[in-house]
GROMACS .gro file of C-alpha atoms in nm:
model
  318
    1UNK     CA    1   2.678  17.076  14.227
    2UNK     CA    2   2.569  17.024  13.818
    3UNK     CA    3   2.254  16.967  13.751
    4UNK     CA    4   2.135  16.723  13.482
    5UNK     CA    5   1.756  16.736  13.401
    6UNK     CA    6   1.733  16.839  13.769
    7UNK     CA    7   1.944  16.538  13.905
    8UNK     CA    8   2.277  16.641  14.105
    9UNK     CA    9   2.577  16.522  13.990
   10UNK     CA   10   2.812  16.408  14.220
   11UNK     CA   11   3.172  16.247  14.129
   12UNK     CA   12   3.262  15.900  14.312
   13UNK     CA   13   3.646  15.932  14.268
   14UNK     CA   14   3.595  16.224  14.543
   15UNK     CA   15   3.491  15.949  14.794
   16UNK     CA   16   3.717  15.692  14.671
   17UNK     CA   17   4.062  15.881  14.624
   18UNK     CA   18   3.996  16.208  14.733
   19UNK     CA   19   4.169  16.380  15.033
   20UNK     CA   20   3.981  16.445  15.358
   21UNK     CA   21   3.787  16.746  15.250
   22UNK     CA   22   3.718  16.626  14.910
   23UNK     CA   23   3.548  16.313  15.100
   24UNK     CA   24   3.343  16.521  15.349
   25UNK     CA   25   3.236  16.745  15.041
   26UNK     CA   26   3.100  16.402  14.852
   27UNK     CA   27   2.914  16.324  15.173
   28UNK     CA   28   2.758  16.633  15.213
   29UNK     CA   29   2.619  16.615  14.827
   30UNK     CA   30   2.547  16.294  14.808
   31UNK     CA   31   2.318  16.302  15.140
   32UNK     CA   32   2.147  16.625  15.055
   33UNK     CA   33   2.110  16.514  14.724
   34UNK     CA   34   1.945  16.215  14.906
   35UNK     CA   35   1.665  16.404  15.108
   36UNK     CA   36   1.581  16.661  14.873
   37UNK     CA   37   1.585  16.426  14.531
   38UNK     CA   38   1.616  16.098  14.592
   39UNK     CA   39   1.799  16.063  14.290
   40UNK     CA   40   2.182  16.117  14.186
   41UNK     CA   41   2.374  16.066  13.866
   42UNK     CA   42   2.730  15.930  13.948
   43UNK     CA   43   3.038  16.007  13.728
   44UNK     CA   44   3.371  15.819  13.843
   45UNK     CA   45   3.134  15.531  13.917
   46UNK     CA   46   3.435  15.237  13.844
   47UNK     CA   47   3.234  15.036  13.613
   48UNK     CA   48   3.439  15.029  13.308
   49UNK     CA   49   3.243  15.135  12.960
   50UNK     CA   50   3.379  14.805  12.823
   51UNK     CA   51   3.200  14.595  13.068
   52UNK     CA   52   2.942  14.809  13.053
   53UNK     CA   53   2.930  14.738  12.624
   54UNK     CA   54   2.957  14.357  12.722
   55UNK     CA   55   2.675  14.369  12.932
   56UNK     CA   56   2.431  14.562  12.656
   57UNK     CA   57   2.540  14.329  12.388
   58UNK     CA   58   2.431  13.973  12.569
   59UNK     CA   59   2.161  14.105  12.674
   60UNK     CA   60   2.011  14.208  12.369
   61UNK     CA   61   2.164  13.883  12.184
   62UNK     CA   62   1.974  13.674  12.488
   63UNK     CA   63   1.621  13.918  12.445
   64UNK     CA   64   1.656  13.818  12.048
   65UNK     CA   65   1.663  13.451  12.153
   66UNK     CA   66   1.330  13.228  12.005
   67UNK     CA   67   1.030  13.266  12.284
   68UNK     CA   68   1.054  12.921  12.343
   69UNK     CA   69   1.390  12.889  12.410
   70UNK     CA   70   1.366  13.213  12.621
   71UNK     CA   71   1.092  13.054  12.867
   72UNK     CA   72   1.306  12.775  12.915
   73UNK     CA   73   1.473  12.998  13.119
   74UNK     CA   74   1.147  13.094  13.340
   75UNK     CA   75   1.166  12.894  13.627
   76UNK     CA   76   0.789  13.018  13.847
   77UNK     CA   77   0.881  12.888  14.205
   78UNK     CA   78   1.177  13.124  14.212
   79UNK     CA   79   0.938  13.408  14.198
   80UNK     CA   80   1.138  13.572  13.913
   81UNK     CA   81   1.492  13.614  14.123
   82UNK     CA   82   1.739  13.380  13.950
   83UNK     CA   83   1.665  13.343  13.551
   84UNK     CA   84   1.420  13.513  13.290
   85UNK     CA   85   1.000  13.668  13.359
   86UNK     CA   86   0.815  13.662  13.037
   87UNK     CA   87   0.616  13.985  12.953
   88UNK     CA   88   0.351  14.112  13.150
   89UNK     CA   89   0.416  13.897  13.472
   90UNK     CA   90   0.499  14.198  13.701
   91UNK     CA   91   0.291  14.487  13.774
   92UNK     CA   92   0.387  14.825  14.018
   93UNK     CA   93   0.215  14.784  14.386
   94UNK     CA   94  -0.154  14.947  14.351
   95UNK     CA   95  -0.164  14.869  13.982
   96UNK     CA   96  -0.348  14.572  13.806
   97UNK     CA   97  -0.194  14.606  13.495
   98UNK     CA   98   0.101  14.428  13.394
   99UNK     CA   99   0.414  14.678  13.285
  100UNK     CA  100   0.548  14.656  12.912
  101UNK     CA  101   0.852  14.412  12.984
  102UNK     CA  102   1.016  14.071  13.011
  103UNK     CA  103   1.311  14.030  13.215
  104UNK     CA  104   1.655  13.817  13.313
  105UNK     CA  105   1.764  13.841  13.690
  106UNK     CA  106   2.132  13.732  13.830
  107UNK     CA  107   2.179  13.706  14.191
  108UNK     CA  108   2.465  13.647  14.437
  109UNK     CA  109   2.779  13.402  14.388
  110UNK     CA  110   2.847  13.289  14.759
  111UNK     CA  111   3.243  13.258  14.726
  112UNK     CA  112   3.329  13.155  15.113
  113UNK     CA  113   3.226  12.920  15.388
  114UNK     CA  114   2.908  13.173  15.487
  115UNK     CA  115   2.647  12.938  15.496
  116UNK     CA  116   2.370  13.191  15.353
  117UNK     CA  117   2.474  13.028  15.058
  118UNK     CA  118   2.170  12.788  15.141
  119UNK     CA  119   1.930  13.102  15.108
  120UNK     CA  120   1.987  13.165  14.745
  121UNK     CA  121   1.926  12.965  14.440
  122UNK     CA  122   2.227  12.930  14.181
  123UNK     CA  123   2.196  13.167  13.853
  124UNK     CA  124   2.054  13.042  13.555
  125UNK     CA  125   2.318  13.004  13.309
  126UNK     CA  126   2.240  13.060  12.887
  127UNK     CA  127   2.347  12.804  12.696
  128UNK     CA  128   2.313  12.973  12.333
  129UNK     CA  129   2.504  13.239  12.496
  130UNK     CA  130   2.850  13.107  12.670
  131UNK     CA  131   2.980  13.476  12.758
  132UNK     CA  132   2.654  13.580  12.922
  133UNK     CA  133   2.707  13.450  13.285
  134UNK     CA  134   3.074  13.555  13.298
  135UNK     CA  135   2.959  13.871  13.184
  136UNK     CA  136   2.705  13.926  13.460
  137UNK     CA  137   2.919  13.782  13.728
  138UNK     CA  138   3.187  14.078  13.605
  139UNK     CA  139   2.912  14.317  13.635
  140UNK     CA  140   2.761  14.220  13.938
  141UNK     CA  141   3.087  14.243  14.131
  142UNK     CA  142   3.157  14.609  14.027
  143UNK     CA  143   2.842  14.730  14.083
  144UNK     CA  144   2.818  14.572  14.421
  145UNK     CA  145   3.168  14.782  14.454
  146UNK     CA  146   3.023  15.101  14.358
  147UNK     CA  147   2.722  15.041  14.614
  148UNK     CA  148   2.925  14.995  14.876
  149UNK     CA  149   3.115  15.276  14.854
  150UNK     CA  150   2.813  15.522  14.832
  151UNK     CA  151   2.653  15.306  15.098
  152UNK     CA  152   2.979  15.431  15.311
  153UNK     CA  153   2.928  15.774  15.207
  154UNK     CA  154   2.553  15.755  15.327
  155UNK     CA  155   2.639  15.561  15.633
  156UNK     CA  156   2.940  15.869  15.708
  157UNK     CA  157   2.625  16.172  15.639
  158UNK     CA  158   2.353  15.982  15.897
  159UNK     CA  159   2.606  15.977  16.211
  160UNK     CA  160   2.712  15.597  16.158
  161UNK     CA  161   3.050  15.455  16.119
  162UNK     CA  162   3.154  15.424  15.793
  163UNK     CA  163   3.123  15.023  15.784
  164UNK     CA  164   2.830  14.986  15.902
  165UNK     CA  165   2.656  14.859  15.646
  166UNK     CA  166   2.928  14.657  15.484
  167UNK     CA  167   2.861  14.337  15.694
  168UNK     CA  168   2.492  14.363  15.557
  169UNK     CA  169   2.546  14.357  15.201
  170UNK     CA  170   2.839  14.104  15.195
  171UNK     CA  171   2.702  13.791  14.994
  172UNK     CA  172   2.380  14.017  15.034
  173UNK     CA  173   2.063  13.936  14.847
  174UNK     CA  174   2.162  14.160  14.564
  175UNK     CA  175   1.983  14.118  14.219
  176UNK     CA  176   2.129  14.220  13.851
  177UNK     CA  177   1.779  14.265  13.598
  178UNK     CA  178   1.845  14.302  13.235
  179UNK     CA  179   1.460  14.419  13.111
  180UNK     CA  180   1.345  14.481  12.776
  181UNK     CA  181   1.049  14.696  12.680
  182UNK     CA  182   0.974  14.544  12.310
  183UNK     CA  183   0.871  14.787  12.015
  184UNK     CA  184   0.501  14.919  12.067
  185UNK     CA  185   0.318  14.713  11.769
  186UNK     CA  186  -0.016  14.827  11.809
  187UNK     CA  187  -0.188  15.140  12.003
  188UNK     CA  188  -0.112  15.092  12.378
  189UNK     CA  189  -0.398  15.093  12.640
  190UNK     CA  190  -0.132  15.380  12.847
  191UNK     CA  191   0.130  15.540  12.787
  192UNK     CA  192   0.302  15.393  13.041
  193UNK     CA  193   0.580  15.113  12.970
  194UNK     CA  194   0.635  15.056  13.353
  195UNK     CA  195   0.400  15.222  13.616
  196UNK     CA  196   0.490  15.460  13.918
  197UNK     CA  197   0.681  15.293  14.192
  198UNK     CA  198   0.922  15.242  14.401
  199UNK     CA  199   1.214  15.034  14.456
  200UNK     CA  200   1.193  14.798  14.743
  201UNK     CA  201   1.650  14.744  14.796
  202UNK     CA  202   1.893  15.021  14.952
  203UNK     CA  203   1.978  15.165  14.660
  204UNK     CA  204   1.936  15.107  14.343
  205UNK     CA  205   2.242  15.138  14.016
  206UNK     CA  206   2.095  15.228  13.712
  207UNK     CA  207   2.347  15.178  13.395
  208UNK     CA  208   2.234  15.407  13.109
  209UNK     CA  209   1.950  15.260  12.925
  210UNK     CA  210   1.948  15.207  12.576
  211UNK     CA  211   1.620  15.509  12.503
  212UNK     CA  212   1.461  15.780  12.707
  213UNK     CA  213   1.134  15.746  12.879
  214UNK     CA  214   1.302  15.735  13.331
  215UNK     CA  215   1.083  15.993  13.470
  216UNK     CA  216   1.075  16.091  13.833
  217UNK     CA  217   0.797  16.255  14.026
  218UNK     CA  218   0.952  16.607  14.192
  219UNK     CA  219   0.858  16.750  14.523
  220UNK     CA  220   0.563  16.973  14.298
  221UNK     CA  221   0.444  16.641  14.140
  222UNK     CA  222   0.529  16.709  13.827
  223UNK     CA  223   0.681  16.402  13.634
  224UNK     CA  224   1.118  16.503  13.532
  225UNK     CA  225   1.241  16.293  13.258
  226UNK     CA  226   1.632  16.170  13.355
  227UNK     CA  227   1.881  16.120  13.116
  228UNK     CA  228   2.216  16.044  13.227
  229UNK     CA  229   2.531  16.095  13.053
  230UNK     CA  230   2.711  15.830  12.936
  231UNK     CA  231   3.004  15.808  13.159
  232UNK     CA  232   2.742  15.847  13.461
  233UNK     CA  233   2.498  15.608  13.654
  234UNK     CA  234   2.162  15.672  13.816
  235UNK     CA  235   2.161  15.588  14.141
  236UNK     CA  236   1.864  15.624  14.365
  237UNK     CA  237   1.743  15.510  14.707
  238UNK     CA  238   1.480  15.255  14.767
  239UNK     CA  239   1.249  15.197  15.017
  240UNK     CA  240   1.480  14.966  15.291
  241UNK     CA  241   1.627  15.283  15.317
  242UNK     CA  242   1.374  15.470  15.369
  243UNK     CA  243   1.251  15.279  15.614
  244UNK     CA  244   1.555  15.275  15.791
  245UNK     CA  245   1.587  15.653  15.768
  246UNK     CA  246   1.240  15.678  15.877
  247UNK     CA  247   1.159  15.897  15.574
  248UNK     CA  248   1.515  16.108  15.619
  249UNK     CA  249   1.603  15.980  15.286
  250UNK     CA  250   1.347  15.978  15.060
  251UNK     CA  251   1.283  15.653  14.783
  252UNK     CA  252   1.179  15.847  14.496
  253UNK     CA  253   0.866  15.732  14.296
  254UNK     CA  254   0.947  15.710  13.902
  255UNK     CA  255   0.831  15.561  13.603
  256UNK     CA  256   0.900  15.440  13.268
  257UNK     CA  257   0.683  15.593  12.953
  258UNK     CA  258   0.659  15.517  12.620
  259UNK     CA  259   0.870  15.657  12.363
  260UNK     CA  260   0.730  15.930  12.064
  261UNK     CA  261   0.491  15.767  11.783
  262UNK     CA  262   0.821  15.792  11.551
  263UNK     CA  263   1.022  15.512  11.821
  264UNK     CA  264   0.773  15.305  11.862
  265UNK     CA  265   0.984  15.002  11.657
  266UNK     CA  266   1.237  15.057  11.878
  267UNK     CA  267   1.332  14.829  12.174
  268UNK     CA  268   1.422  14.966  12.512
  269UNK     CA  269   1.697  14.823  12.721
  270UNK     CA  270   1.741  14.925  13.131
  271UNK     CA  271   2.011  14.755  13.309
  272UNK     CA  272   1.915  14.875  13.706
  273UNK     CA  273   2.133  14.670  14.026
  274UNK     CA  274   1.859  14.633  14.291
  275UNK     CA  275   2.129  14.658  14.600
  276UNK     CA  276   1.979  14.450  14.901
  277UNK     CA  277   2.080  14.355  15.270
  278UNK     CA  278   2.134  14.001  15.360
  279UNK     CA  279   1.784  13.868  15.439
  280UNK     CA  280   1.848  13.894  15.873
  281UNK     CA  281   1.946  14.307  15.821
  282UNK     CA  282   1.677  14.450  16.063
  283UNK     CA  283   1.506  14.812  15.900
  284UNK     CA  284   1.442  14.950  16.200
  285UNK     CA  285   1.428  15.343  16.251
  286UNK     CA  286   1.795  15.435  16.310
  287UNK     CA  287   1.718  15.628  16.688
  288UNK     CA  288   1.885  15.932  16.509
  289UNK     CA  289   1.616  15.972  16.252
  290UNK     CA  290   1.339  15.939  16.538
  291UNK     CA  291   1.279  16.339  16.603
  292UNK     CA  292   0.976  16.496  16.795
  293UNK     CA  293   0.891  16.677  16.419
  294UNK     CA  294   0.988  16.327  16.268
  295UNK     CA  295   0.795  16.056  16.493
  296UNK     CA  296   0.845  15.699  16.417
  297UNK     CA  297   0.645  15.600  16.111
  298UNK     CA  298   0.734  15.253  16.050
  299UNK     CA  299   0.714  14.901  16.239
  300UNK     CA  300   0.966  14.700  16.264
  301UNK     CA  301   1.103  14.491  15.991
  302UNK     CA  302   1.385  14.246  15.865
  303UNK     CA  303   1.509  14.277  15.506
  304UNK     CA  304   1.393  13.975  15.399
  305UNK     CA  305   1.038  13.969  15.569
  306UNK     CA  306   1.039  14.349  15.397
  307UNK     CA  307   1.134  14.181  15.027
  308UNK     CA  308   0.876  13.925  15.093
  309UNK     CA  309   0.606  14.154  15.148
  310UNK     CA  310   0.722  14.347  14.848
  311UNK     CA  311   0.742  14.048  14.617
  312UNK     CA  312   0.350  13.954  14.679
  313UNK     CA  313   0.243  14.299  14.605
  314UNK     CA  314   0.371  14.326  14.307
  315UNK     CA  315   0.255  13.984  14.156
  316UNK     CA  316   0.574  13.828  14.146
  317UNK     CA  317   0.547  13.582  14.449
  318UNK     CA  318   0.194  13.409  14.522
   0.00000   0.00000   0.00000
């Protein structure tokens, strides 16, 4: 298994089209990779570069937009899930201070009779920008692809059937976030742009961002910046997995840090897919991960009560 900046590499097309062996090989990566990193970079991944171009391009024409016109888009009772957060509204759990960033969220298109379409609110469409829904509705749909895949592959390495968690994250409560770290104008108070944390979904697709500055915190607690190549996505578990793993698979604390003196006029773009369960998923410990040297270490939980939680913490919900 490659190595970049101590990530493993593992190639998607081996689940996907591979032959028997080729499969079992991805699985065994993939979940060691899992409980040892937290953390993979995925080549083969399905979402094309020109989508992925498309995506990068309205997003920085919609970040460019007039403030004004750019708050229109804020709407506060849906706790930043459907539309844009102006800068400094969310902070990492345990931190006070706001992170560097403003941000757009798209959520889930209900397309059939499944009547969780009450549960979500509808996206938040930019009028000075025509191509921009479209654009995320393209993306949203492959990366919910890719997800599902590697949530097979996970499912296969933990002793489930392959399926079993495609029922959960059909019309699940997935979210798209297009953030933008402005240029640094002035000496920061840290030098961090977004503070240690976690993710709270399954997993979590990360197309490449537009600078450095993704560090991850290794078993030795020492902070490993991550790069990925440009045909690859980041892909890395959050803590509803976790939980359900009861630790087995490890959510992997990172961070976001400000670029060299020399960058500071630059912006930085991060395109992550925060890949979550339908709200009634229950995180309970899987029995299998419940060992005498592993003892049960969470209580129980749905997926929504979980996000909920999660959402307060962090300053986004009241």
């Amino acid at each position: 298994m490659a190595l970049t900046q101590s990530i493993p590499v593992v190639d998607l097309a081996a689940f996907t089209s591979g032959d028997a062996a080729s499969k079992r090989a991805f699985v065994e990566q993939l979940g060691k990779a899992y409980e040892e990193v937290g953390f993979v970079a995925v080549k083969n991944h399905g979402i094309s570069d020109d989508l992925i171009a498309k995506l990068y391009k309205y997003v920085q024409l919609f970040f460019t937009l007039p403030s004004d016109i750019k708050r229109s888009y804020e709407i506060p009772e849906l706790a930043g899930q459907r539309g844009y957060t102006s800068f400094g509204k969310e902070h990492a759990k345990g931190y006070d201070a706001p992170d560097l960033k403003e941000f757009f969220q798209f959520g889930q298109t209900v397309e059939d009779d499944d009547p969780i379409t009450n549960e979500y609110p509808p996206n938040v469409a930019v009028k000075e920008i025509p191509a921009f829904s479209p654009t995320f509705y393209d993306a949203y749909r492959a990366f919910e692809t890719s997800g599902k895949a590697l949530l097979q592959a996970i499912a296969i390495y933990l002793g489930l059937d392959e399926h079993y968690f495609d029922e959960y994250i059909h019309n699940g409560n997935s979210i798209l976030r297009a953030i933008h770290y402005p240029p640094i104008t002035q000496e920061p108070a840290s030098a961090i742009r977004a503070e240690q944390h976690e993710d709270i979904n399954l997993i979590t697709l990360l197309v490449g961002a537009s600078a450095d500055g993704l560090q991850i915190l290794d078993k030795q607690d020492n902070w490993v910046p991550v790069t990925s190549l440009p045909e690859q996505i980041v892909v890395n578990v959050g803590d509803m997995l976790q939980r359900l793993t009861n630790n087995r698979l490890k959510s992997t604390t990172h961070r976001v840090v400000n670029p060299p003196r020399d960058m500071w006029h630059t912006s930085r773009y991060s395109i992550p897919f925060f890949l979550h369960p339908k709200s009634e998923m229950p995180l309970n410990a899987l029995e299998s991960c419940i060992t005498a040297n592993n003892p049960l270490a969470y209580e129980p939980i749905t997926a929504g009560e979980y996000l909920d939680e999660r959402l307060r913490e962090i300053g986004l919900k009241k």
